[in-house]
Coordinates of C-alpha atoms in Angstrom, one line a residue:
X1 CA 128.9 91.0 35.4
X2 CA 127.8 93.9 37.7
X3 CA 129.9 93.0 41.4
X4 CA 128.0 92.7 44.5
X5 CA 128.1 95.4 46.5
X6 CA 128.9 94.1 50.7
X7 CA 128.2 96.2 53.4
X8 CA 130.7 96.3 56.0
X9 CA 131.2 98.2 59.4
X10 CA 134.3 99.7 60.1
X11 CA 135.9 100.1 62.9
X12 CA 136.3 103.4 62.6
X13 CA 135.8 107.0 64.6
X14 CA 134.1 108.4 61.4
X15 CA 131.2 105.8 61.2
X16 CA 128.3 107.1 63.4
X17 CA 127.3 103.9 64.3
X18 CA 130.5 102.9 65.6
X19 CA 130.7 106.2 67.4
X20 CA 127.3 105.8 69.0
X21 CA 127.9 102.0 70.2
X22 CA 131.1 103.6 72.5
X23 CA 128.7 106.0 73.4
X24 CA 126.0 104.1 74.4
X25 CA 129.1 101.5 76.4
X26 CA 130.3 104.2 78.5
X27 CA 126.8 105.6 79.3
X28 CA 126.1 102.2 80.6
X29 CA 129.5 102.0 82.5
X30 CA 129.0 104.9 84.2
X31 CA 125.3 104.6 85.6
X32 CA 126.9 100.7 86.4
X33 CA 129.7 102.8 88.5
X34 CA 127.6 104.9 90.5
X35 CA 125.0 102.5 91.4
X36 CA 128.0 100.4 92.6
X37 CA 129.4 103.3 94.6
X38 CA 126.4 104.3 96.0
X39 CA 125.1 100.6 96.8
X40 CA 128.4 99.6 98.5
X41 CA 129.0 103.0 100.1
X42 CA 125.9 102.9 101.9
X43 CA 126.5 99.3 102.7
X44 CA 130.0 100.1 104.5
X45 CA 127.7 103.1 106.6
X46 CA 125.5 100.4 107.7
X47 CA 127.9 98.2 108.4
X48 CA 130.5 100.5 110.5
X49 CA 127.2 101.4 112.7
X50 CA 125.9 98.2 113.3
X51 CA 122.9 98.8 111.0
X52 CA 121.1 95.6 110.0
X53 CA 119.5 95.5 106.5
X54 CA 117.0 93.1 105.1
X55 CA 113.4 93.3 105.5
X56 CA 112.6 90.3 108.7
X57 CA 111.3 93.7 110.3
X58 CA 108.3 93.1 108.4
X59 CA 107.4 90.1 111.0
X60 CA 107.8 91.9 114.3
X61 CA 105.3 93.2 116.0
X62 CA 104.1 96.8 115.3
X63 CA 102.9 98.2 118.8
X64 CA 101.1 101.2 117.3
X65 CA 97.7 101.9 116.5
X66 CA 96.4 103.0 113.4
X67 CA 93.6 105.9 113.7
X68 CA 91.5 104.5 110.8
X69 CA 92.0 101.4 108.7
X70 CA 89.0 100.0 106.1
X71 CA 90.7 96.5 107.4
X72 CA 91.1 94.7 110.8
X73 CA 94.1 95.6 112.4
X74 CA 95.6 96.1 116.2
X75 CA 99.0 96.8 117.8
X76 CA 99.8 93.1 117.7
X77 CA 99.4 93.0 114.6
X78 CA 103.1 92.9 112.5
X79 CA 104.7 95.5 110.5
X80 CA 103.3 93.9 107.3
X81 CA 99.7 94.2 108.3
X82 CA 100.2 97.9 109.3
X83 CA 102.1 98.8 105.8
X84 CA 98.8 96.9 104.2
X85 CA 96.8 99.0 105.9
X86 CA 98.3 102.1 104.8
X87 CA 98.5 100.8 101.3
X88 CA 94.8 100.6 101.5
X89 CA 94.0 103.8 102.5
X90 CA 96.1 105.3 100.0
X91 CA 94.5 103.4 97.2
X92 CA 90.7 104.4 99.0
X93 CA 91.4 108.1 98.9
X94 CA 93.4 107.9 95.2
X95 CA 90.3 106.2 93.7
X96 CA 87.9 108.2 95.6
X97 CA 89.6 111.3 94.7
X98 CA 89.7 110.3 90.5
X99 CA 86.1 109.6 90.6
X100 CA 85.0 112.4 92.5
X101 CA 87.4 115.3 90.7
X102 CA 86.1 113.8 87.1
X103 CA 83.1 114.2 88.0
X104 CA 83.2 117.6 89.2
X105 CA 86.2 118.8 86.6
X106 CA 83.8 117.8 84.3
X107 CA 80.9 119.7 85.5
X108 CA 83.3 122.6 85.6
X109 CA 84.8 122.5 82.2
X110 CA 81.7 122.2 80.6
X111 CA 80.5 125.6 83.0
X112 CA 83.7 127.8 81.4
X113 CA 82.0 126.9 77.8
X114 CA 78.6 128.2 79.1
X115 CA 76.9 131.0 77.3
X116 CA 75.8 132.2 80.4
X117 CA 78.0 135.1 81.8
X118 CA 78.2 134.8 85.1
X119 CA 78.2 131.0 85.2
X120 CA 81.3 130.7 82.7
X121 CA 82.8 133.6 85.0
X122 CA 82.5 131.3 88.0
X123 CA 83.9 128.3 86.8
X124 CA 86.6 130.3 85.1
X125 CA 87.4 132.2 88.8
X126 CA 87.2 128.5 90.5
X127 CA 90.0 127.1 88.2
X128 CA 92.4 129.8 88.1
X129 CA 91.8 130.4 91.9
X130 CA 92.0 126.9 92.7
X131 CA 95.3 125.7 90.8
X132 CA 97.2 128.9 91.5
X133 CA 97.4 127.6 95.4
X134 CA 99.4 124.8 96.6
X135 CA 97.7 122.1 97.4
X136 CA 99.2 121.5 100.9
X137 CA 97.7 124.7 101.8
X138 CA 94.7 124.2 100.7
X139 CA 94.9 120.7 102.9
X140 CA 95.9 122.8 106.0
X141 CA 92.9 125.3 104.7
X142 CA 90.0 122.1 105.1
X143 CA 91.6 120.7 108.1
X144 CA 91.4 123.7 110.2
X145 CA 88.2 124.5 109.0
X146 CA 86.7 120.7 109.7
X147 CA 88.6 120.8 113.5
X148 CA 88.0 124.7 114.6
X149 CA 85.2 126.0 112.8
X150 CA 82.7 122.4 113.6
X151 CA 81.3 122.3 117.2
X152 CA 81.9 119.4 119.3
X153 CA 80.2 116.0 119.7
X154 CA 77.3 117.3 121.8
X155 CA 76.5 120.1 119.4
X156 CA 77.1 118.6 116.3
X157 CA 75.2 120.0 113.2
X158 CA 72.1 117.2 112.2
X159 CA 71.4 118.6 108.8
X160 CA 69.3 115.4 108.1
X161 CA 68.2 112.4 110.9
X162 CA 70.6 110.4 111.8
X163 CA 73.3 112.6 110.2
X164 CA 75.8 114.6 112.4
X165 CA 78.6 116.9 111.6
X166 CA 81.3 118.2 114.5
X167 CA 85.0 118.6 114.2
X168 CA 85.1 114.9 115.1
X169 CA 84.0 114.0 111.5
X170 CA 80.8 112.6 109.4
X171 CA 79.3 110.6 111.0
X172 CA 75.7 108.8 109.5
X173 CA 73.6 105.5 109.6
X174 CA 75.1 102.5 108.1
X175 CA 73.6 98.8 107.0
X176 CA 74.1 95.8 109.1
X177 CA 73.0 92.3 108.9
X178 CA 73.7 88.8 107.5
X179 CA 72.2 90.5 103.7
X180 CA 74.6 93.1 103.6
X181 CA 77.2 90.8 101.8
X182 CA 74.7 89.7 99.8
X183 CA 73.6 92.3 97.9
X184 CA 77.2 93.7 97.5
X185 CA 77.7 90.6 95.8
X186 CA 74.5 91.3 93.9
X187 CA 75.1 94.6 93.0
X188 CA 79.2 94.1 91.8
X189 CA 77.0 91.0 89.9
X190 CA 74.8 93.7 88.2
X191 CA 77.6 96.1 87.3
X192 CA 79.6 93.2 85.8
X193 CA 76.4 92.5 83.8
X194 CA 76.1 95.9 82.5
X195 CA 79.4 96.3 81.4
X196 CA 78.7 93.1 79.6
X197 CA 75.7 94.5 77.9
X198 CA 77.4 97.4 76.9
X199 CA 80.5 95.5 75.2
X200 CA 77.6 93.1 73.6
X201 CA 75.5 95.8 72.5
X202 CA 78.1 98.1 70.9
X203 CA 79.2 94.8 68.6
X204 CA 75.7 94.3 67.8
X205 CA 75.3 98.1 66.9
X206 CA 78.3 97.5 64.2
X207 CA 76.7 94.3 62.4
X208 CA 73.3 95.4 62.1
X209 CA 73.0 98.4 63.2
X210 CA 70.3 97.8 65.8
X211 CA 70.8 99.9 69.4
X212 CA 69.8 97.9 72.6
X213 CA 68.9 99.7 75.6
X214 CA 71.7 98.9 77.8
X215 CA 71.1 102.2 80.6
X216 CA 67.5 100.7 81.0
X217 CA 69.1 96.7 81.4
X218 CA 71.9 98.6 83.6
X219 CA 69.3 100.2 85.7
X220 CA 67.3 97.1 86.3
X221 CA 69.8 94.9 87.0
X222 CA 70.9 97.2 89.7
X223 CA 67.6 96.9 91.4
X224 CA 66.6 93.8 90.6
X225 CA 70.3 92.0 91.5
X226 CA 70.5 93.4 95.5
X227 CA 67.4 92.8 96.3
X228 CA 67.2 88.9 94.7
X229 CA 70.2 88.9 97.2
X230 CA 68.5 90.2 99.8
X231 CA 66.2 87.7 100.0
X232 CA 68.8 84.7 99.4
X233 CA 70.3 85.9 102.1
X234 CA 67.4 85.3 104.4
X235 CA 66.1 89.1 104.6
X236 CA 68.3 90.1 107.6
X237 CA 69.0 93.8 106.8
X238 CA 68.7 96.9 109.4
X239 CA 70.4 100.6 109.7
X240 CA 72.2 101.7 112.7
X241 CA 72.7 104.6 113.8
X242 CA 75.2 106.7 115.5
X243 CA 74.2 107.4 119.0
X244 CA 75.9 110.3 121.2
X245 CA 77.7 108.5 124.5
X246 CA 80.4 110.4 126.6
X247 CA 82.4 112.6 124.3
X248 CA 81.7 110.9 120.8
X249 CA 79.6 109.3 119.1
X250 CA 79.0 105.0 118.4
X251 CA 77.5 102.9 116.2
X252 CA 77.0 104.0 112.2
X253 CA 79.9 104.8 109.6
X254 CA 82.0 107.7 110.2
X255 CA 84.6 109.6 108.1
X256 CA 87.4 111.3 109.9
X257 CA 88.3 114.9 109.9
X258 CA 91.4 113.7 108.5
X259 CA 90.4 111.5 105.6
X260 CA 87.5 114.7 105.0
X261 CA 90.1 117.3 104.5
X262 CA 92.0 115.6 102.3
X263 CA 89.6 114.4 100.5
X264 CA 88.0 118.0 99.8
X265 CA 91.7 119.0 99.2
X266 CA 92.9 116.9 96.6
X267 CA 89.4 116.8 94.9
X268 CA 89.0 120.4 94.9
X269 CA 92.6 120.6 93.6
X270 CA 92.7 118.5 91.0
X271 CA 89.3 119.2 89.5
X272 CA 90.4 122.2 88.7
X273 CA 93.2 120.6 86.3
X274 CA 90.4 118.1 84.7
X275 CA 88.2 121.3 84.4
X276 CA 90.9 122.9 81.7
X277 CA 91.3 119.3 80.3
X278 CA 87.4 118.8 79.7
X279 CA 87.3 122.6 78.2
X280 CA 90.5 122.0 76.1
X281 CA 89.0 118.7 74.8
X282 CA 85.9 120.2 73.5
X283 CA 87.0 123.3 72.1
X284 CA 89.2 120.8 69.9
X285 CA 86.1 119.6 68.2
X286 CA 85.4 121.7 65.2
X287 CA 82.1 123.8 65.5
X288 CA 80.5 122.0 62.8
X289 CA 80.4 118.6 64.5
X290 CA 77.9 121.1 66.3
X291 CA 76.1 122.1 63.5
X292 CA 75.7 119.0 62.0
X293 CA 74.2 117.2 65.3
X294 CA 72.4 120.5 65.4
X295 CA 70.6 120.2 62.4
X296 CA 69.4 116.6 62.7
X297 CA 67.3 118.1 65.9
X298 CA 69.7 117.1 68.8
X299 CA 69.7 119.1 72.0
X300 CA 72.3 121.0 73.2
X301 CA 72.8 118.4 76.0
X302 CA 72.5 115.2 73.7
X303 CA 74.7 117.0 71.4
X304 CA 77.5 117.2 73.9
X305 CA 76.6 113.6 75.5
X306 CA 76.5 111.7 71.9
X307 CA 78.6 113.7 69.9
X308 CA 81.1 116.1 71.3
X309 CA 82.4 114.0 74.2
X310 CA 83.0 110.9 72.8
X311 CA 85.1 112.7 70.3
X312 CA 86.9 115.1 72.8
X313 CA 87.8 111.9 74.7
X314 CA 90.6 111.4 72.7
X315 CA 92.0 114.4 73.5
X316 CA 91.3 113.9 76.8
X317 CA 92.6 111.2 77.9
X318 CA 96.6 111.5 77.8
X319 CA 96.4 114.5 79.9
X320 CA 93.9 112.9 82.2
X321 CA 96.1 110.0 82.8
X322 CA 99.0 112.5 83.8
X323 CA 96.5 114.2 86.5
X324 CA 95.1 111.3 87.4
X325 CA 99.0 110.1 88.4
X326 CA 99.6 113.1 89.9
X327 CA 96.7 112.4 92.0
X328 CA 97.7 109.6 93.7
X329 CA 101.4 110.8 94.3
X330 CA 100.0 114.1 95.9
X331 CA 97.8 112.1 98.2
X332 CA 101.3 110.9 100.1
X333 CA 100.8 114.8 101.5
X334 CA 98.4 113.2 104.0
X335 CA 101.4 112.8 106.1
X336 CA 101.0 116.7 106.7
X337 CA 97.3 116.5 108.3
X338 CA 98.3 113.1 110.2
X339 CA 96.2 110.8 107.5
X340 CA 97.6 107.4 107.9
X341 CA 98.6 106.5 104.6
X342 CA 101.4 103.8 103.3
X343 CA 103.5 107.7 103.7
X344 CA 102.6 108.1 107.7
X345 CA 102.3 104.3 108.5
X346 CA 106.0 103.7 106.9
X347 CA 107.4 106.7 108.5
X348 CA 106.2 105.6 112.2
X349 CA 108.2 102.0 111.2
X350 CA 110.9 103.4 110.1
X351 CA 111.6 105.4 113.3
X352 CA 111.0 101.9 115.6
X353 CA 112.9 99.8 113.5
X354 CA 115.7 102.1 112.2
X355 CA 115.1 100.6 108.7
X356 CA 115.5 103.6 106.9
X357 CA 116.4 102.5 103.2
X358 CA 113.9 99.6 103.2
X359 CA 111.0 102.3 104.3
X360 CA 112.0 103.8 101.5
X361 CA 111.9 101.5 99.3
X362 CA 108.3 100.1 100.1
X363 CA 107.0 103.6 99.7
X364 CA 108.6 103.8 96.3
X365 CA 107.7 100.3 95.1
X366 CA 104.0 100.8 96.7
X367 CA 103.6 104.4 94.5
X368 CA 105.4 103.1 91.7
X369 CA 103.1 99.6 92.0
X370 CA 99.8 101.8 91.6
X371 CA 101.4 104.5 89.2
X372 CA 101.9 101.7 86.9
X373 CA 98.7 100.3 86.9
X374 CA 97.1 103.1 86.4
X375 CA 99.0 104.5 83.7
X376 CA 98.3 100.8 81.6
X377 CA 94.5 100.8 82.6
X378 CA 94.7 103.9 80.7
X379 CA 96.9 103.4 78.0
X380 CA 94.4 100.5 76.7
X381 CA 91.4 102.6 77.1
X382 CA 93.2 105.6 75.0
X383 CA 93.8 102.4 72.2
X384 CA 90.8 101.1 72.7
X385 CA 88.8 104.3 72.0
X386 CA 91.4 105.7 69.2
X387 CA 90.4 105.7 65.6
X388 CA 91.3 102.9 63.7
X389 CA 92.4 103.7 60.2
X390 CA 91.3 101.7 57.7

């Protein structure tokens, strides 16, 4: 009768799995030790200078202004509103900035594949130009160009009516009335229907193989959607528009010579990085995905819209998530051409309140908060658009 063989761990320096649980213990206790030292180190500091901790700060009242906020605040408003507001200008410019350097880095990296000379030339001087200088000098580069070369308020450049451009900012007409709301309701309505569409159509593509025009249901619903709402809400709808009185001008939206130049800088920047992304996604398609669309009588363009891209996308996207990240952590250079982001506004509390390490740690947890997000959001679109073998 064979004997059963029993597996058993020994305690003993030779076994590499022994060897790698005491490894893995006094890792642990040392990371455990220095946190310790460091927490109650800086603790004692505090203490020894009188140094409150905690984060009550949060309810005082702030006593500053902030130059430009997309939500109400005033000096006596508390801390918490003001750190609000600068969260919400960081996340304005970080999703401006993706949408706006996709688009373009796209535009680019398709340019370098050109078979035009001097237009793959171009795109090819743009990106190695471009990512070769830092980007805080290309921020201080847009800033003094918006603030010094511009004229002033009563000498503004009106490109188009009701449009002016000084070294005060953009400034052009904006929508007012009791319909406004309305049709922003009716048009995030619309989108929300086309998305819909889209996810409804592509199933219905897979079980019978029938298309259904979803960019023609997409673009009607976004006509037909805002202006239902106009009308529910009782047709009250006008433009206003900036009007020159003193030294600046009132009335109309405005964008600020600060929120501009960074802007330009980090889209500019990091376009350049999508660019080689785009270029490096395509070239990974093999040429006869080219000549097999080819042949069937595609276009060049519908080639690269139907075949190439959804393909290179899956290349793409990894990298793009990195840049993407990066991004939003280089936006916290707005600091440098006085931008007030969750960076600026935490830096001004810190110096009233003293609260040094909690500053810290909201700017950490805010860029780590959105970091996070942004790397999941695009972790399930890399699964959801990755081959699925069967």
């Amino acid at each position: 009768m064979a004997s059963k063989k029993t597996n058993k761990t020994h305690l003993s320096w030779n076994d590499p799995a022994f060897r790698s649980i005491i490894y893995q213990i006094a890792v642990l206790g040392i990371v455990a030790y220095v946190a310790w030292y460091l927490v109650s180190n800086t603790m004692h500091n505090l203490s020894i200078r009188n140094i409150t901790t905690g984060f009550d700060f949060l309810d005082g009242e702030a006593g500053f202004a902030i130059g430009e906020s997309s939500i109400a605040y005033s000096p006596a408003d508390t801390y918490k509103r003001a750190i609000l507001v600068g969260i919400v200008n960081t996340l304005q410019v970080s999703a401006m900035g993706i949408i706006l350097s996709t688009l373009l880095g796209t535009i680019i990296g398709v340019a370098r594949l050109s078979t035009n000379w001097l237009v793959a030339r171009l795109a090819t001087v743009y990106i190695e130009a471009i990512r070769n200088v830092p980007l805080l000098i290309q921020l201080f580069f847009w800033y003094a160009l918006i603030t010094e070369s511009l004229p002033g308020p009563r000498q503004a450049l009106n490109p188009v009516d009701g449009v002016f451009l000084s070294n005060r900012g953009l400034k052009f007409p904006a929508l007012q009335g009791d319909s406004l709301s309305w049709i922003l309701y009716g048009l995030l309505l619309a989108v929300l229907g086309t998305f819909a569409f889209y996810y409804w159509s592509r199933k219905r593509q897979e079980k019978t193989g029938k298309t259904f025009p979803v960019f023609r249901s997409g673009l009607f619903m976004m006509l037909a959607f805002p202006l239902i709402a106009y009308f529910l809400g009782g047709a009250s709808l006008a433009l206003e528009y900036p009007v020159l009185r003193g030294f600046n001008f009132t009335g109309g939206l405005s964008i600020s010579p600060e929120l501009s130049a960074l802007l330009a800088g980090l889209v500019i920047y990091t376009s350049a990085f999508v660019a080689e992304i785009v270029r490096s996604g395509i070239q990974s398609i093999g040429s006869g995905q080219w000549e097999a669309a080819s042949s069937i009588g595609l276009g060049k363009g519908k080639v690269l819209r139907l075949v190439i891209l959804p393909q290179a996308l899956r290349v793409m996207i990894p990298p793009m998530t990195s840049t993407y990240l990066n991004l939003t952590k280089n936006s916290s250079l707005a600091v440098a051409i006085g931008y007030p982001d969750i960076v600026s506004v935490v830096n001004t509390t810190l110096n009233q309140t003293g609260q040094a390490i909690e500053g810290v740690i909201i700017i950490m947890a805010a860029y780590l908060t959105v970091s996070l997000s942004i790397s999941v959001f695009m972790n399930w679109y890399n699964r959801h658009i990755a081959l699925v073998e069967r």
